[in-house]
Coordinates of C-alpha atoms in Angstrom, one line a residue:
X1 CA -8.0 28.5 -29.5
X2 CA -7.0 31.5 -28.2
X3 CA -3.5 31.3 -25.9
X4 CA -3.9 31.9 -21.9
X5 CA -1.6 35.1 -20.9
X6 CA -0.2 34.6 -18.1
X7 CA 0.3 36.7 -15.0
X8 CA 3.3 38.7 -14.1
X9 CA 3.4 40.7 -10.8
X10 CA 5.9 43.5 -10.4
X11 CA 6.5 44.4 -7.1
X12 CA 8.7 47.9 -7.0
X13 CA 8.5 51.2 -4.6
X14 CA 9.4 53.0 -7.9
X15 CA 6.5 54.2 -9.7
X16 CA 8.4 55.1 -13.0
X17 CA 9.9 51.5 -12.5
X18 CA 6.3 50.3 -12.5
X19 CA 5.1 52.0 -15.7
X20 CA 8.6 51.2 -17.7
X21 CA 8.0 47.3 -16.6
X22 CA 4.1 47.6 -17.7
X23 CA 4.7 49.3 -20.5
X24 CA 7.3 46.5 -21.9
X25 CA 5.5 43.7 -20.7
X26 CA 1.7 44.2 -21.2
X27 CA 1.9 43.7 -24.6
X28 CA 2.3 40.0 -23.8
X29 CA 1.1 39.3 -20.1
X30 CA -0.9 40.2 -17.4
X31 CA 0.9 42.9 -15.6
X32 CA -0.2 43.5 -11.9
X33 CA 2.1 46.4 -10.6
X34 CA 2.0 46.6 -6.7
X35 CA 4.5 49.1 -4.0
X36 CA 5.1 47.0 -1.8
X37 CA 6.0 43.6 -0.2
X38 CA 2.5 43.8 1.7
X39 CA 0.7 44.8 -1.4
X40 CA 1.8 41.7 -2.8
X41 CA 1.3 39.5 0.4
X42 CA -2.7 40.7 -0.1
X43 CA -2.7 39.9 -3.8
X44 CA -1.2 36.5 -3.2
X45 CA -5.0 36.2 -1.2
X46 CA -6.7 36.0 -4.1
X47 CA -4.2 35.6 -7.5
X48 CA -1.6 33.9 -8.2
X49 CA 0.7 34.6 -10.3
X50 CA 2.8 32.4 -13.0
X51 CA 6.0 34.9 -12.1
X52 CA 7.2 37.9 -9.5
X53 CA 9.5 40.3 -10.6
X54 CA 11.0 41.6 -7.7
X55 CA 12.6 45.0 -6.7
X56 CA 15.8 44.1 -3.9
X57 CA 15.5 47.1 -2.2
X58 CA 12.5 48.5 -0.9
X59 CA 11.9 50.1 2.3
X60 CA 9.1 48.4 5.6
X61 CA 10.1 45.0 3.6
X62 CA 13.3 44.3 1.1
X63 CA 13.1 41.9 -1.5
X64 CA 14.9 39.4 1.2
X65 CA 12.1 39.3 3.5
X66 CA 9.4 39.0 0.7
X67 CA 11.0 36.1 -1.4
X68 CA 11.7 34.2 2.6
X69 CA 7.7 34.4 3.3
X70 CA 7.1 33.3 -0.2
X71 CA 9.3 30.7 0.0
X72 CA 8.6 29.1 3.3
X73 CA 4.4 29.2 2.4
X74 CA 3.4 26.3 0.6
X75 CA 0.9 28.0 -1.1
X76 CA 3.5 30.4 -2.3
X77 CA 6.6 28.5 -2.5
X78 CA 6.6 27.3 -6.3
X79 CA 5.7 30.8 -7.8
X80 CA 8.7 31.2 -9.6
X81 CA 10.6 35.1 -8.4
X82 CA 13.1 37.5 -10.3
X83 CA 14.9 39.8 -8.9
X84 CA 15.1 43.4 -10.0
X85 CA 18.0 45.4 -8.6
X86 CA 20.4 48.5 -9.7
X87 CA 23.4 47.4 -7.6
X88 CA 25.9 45.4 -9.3
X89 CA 26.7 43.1 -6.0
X90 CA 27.8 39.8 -6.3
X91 CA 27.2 39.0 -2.8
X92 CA 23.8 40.0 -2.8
X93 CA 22.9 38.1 -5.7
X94 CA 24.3 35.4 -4.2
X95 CA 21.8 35.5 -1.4
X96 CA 19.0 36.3 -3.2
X97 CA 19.3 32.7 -5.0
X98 CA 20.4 31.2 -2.0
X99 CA 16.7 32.3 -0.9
X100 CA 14.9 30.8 -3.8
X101 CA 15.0 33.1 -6.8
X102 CA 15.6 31.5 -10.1
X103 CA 17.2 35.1 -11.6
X104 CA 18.4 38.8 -11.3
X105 CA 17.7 41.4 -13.8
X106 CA 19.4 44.7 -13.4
X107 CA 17.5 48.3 -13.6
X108 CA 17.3 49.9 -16.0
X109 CA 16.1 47.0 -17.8
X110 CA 15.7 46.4 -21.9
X111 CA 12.4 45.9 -22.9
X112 CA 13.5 43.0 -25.4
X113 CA 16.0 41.4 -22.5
X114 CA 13.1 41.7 -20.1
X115 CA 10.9 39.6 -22.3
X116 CA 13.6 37.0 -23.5
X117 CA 14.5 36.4 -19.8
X118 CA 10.8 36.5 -19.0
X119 CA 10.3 33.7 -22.0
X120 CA 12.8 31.3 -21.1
X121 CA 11.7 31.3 -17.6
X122 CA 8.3 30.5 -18.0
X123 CA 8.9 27.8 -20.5
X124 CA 11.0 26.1 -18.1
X125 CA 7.9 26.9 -15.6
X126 CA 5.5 25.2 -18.0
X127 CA 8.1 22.0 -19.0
X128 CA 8.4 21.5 -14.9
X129 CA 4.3 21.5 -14.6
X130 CA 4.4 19.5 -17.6
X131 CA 6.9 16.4 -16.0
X132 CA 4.9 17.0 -12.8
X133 CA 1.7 16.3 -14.9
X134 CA 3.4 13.6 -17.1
X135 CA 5.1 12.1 -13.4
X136 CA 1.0 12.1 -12.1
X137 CA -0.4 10.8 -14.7
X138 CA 2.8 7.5 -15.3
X139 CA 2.1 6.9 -11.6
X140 CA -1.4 6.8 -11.6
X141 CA -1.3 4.4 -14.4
X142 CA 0.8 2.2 -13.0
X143 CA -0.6 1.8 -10.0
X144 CA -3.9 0.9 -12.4
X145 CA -1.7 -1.6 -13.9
X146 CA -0.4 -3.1 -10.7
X147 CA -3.6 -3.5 -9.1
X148 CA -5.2 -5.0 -12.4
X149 CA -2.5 -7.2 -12.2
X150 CA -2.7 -8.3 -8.7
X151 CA -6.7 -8.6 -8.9
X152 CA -5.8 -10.8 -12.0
X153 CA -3.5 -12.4 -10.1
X154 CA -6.1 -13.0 -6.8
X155 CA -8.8 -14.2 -9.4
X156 CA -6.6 -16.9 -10.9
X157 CA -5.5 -18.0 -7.3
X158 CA -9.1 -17.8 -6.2
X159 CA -10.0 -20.3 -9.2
X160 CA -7.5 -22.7 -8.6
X161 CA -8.5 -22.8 -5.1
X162 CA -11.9 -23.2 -5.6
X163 CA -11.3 -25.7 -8.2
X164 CA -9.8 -28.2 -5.4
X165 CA -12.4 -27.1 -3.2
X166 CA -15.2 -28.1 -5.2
X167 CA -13.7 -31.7 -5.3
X168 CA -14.3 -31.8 -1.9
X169 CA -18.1 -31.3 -2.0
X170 CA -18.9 -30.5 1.6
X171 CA -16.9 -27.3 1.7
X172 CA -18.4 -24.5 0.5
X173 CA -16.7 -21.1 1.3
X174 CA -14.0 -22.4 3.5
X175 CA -11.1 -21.1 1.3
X176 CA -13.6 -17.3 2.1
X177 CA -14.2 -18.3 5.6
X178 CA -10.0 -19.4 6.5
X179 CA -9.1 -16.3 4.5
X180 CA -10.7 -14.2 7.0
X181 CA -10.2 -15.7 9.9
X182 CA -6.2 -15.5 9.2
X183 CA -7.2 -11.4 8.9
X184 CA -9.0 -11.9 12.3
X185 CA -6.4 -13.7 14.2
X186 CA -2.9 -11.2 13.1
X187 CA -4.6 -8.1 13.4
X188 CA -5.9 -9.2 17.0
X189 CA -1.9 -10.5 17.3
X190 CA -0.6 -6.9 16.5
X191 CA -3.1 -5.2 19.2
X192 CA -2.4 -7.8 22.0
X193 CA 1.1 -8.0 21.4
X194 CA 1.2 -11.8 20.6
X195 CA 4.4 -12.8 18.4
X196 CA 3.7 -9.2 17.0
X197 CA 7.0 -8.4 15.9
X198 CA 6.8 -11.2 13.1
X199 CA 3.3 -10.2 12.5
X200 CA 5.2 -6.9 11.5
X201 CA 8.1 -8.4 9.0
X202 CA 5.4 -9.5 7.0
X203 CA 3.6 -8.6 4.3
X204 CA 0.0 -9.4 5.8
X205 CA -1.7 -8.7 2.4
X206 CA -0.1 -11.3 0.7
X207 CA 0.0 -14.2 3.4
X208 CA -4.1 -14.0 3.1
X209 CA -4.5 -14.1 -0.3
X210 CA -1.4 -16.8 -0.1
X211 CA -3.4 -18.9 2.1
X212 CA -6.6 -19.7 -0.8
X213 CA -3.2 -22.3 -1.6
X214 CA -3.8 -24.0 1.8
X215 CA -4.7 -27.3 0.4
X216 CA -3.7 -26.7 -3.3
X217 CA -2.4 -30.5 -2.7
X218 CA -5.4 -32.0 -2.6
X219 CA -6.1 -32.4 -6.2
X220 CA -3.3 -35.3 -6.2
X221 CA -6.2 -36.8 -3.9
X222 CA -8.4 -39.2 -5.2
X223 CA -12.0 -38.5 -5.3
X224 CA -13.1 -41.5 -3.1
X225 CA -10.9 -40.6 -0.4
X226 CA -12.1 -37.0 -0.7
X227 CA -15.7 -37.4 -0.5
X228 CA -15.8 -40.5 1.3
X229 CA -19.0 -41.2 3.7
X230 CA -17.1 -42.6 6.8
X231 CA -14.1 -42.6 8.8
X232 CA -10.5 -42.9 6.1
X233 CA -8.9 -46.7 6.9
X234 CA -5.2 -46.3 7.8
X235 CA -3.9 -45.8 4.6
X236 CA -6.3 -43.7 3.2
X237 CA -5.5 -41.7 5.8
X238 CA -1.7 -41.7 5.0
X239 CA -2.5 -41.5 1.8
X240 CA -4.5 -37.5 2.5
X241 CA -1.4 -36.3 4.4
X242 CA 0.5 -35.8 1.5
X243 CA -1.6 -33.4 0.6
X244 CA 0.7 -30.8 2.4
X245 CA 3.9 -32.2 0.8
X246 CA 2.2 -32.8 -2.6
X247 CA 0.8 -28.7 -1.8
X248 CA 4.5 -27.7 -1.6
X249 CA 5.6 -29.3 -4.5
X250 CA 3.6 -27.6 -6.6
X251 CA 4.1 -24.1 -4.7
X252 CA 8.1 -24.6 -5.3
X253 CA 7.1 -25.2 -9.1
X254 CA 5.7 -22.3 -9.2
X255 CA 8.3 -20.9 -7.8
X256 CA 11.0 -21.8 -10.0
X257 CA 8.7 -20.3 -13.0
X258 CA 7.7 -16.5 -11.0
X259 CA 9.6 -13.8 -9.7
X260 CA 7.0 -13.3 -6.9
X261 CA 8.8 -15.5 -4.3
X262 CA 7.5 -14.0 -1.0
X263 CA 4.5 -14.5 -1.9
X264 CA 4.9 -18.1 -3.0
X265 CA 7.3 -18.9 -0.1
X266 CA 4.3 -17.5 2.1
X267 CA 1.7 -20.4 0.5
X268 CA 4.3 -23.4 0.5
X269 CA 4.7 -22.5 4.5
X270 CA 1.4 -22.7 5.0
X271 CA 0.4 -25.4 2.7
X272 CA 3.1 -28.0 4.4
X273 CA 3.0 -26.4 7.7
X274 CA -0.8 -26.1 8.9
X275 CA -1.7 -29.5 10.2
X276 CA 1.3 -29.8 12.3
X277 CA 0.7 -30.3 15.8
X278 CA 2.5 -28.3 18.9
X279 CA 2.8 -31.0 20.8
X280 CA 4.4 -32.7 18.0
X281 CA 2.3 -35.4 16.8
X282 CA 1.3 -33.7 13.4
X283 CA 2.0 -34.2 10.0
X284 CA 4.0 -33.8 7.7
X285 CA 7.3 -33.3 9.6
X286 CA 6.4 -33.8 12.8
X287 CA 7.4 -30.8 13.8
X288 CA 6.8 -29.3 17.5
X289 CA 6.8 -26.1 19.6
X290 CA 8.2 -23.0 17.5
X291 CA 9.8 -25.6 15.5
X292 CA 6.1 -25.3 13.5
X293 CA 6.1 -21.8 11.3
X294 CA 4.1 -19.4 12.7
X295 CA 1.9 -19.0 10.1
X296 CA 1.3 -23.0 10.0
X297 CA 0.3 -22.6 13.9
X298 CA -2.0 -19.7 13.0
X299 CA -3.6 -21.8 9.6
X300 CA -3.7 -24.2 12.5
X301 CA -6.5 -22.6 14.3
X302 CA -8.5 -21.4 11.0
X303 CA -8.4 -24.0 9.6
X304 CA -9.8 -26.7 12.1
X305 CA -12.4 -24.2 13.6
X306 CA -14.2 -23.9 10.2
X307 CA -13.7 -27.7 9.7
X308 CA -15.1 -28.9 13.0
X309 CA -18.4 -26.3 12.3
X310 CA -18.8 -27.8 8.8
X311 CA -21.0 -31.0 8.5
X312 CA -19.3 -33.6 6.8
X313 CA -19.9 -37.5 5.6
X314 CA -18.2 -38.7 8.6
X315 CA -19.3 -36.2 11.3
X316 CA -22.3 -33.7 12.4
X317 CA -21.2 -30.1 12.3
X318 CA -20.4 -28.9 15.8
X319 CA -21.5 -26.0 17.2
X320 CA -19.5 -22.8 18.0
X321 CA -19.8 -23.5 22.1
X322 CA -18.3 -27.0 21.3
X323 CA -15.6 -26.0 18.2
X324 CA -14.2 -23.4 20.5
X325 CA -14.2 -26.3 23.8
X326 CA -12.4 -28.5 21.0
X327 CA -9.9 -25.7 20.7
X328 CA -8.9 -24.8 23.7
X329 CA -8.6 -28.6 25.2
X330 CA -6.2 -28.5 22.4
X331 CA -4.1 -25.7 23.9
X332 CA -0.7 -27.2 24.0
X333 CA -1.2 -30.5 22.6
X334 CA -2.4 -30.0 19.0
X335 CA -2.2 -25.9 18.8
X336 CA 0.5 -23.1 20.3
X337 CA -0.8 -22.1 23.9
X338 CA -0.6 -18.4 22.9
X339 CA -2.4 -18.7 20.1
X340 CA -5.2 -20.2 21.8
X341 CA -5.4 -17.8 24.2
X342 CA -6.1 -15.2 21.8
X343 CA -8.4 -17.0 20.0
X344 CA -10.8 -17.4 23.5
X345 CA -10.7 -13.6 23.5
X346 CA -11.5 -12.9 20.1
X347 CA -14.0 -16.6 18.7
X348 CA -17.1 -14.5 18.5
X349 CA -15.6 -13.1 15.1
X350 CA -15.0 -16.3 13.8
X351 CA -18.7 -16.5 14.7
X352 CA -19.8 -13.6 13.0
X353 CA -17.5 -14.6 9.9
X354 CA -19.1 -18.0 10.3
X355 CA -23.0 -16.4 9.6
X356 CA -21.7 -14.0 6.9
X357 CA -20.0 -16.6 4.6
X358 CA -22.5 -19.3 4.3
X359 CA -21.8 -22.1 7.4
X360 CA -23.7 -24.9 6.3

């Protein structure tokens, strides 16, 4: 296969400078000879070139004022430039590389000088696109690799979620259903301004996928208590809160195992954290107020709204009307005040969310 010449552009008011640099060049490149700076500048409209060799001084526009519009175009700024001058001034060299070229050659040049400078200058041109390329492509495959890794990642989470959830055979897509109503509720707390500036120091993406762990716990519960077709006695019921402190055990053993610790520490605060009450008669803890984490108070809401529209051996499924009365009659009792308030603004997307994702 045949090698690409590439394209040199030699920009000098002297025409006998012109046919000299064509004559020692077009052997090996593409030689466009042009007068002038605005010759060049109408060129650049339609070529581009892999190098500019560039006179210094020309008259209308120097060398100075050529390689400063090349430079400050973005279209223009990476074409490589050489200066061409017959003054031997180290102080206008100087400011010629200040301005961006990567070399000077002196006139009268050597044919064989020309073309070795030439060379090594586009090699280093082609090595640069080459890292640029080789930069590209490493990035693009490693952000393939993360994202296979974190889709990995969600499908094994989404597993063992569903694997507890289908214990718990009245369910169905309430891991789906929670998980979207968390998405619901924060980005409505960013827009109204409602504990936003927590909202912000987290990394939203990974408390929802974080939160398919909600009730990771309940596989230490047993069966009959899970499924069971009445109201829990006393100690059954005991016996299903520690679901949230059996849920953060197993979190903080995965924790001790993984690097990804925000993440985990996002799921054990929301696996011990969401049936706490504001008013302080929740479970585990007993915590109250702002003592509760914030993302417990907002699981809080999620969490009960799907489970109050969901039939189940014990209870008829309530309607939206009556899950969101249930809600907001628990506005500073069972859940944060604020919270709730938000929710009454924004319940029809639970709604909708409700519809999409299979309410039974």
């Amino acid at each position: 296969m045949q090698e690409v010449r590439k394209t040199i552009f030699l920009v000098d008011d002297e025409l006998t400078n012109l046919k000299v640099g064509k004559a020692a060049l077009g052997g090996h490149y593409n030689v466009v000879t042009l007068n002038s700076g605005s010759a060049l500048f109408v060129m650049l409209e339609n070529v581009r070139p892999d190098l500019i060799l560039l006179d210094v001084n020309m008259p209308e526009m120097d060398g100075h004022e050529v390689i400063t519009r090349l430079k400050t175009n973005p279209a223009t700024s990476e074409i490589p430039v050489i200066f061409l001058t017959a003054l031997n001034d180290e102080a206008m060299e100087l400011k010629g590389l200040t301005l961006g070229a990567v070399d000077y050659i002196a006139k009268p040049f050597s044919a064989p000088l020309l073309l070795k400078r030439l060379e090594v200058h586009l090699l280093v041109e082609n090595q640069k696109l080459e890292l640029q390329m080789f930069n590209s492509n490493l990035q693009h495959m490693v952000k393939e690799k993360t994202a296979a890794v974190l889709e990995m990642k969600d499908a094994i989470l989404s597993t063992m979620a569903e694997l507890v959830e289908y214990r718990d055979e009245i369910t169905g897509n309430h891991i789906v259903r929670v998980r979207k109503y968390l998405d619901v509720l924060m980005q409505a707390m960013l827009e109204r301004d409602v504990y936003a500036e927590q909202i912000r120091e987290m990394d939203t993406a990974l408390v929802l996928q974080s939160s398919q762990l909600h009730d990771v716990g309940k596989i230490a519960i047993s069966d009959t208590i899970l499924n069971k077709p009445g109201k829990l006695t006393d100690e059954e019921f005991d016996k299903m809160r520690t679901h949230t402190t059996f849920g953060e055990t197993v979190i903080k053993r995965f924790m001790e195992k993984a690097r990804d610790s925000e993440f985990l520490e996002y799921a054990r605060i929301i696996a011990v954290s969401h049936h706490e009450k504001w008013d302080g008669n929740g479970y585990p803890y007993k915590l109250s107020g702002e003592d509760i984490p914030l993302l417990g108070r907002i699981m809080a809401i999620a969490d009960v709204y799907d489970a109050l529209i969901q039939a189940r051996p014990y209870k008829k499924a309530f309607s939206h009307e009556e899950a969101i009365k249930i809600i907001l009659d628990g506005r500073g009792s069972h859940f944060d005040p604020k919270l709730v308030d938000l929710f009454a603004t924004i319940h029809t997307e639970f709604e909708k969310i409700a519809a999409a994702e299979g309410r039974e």
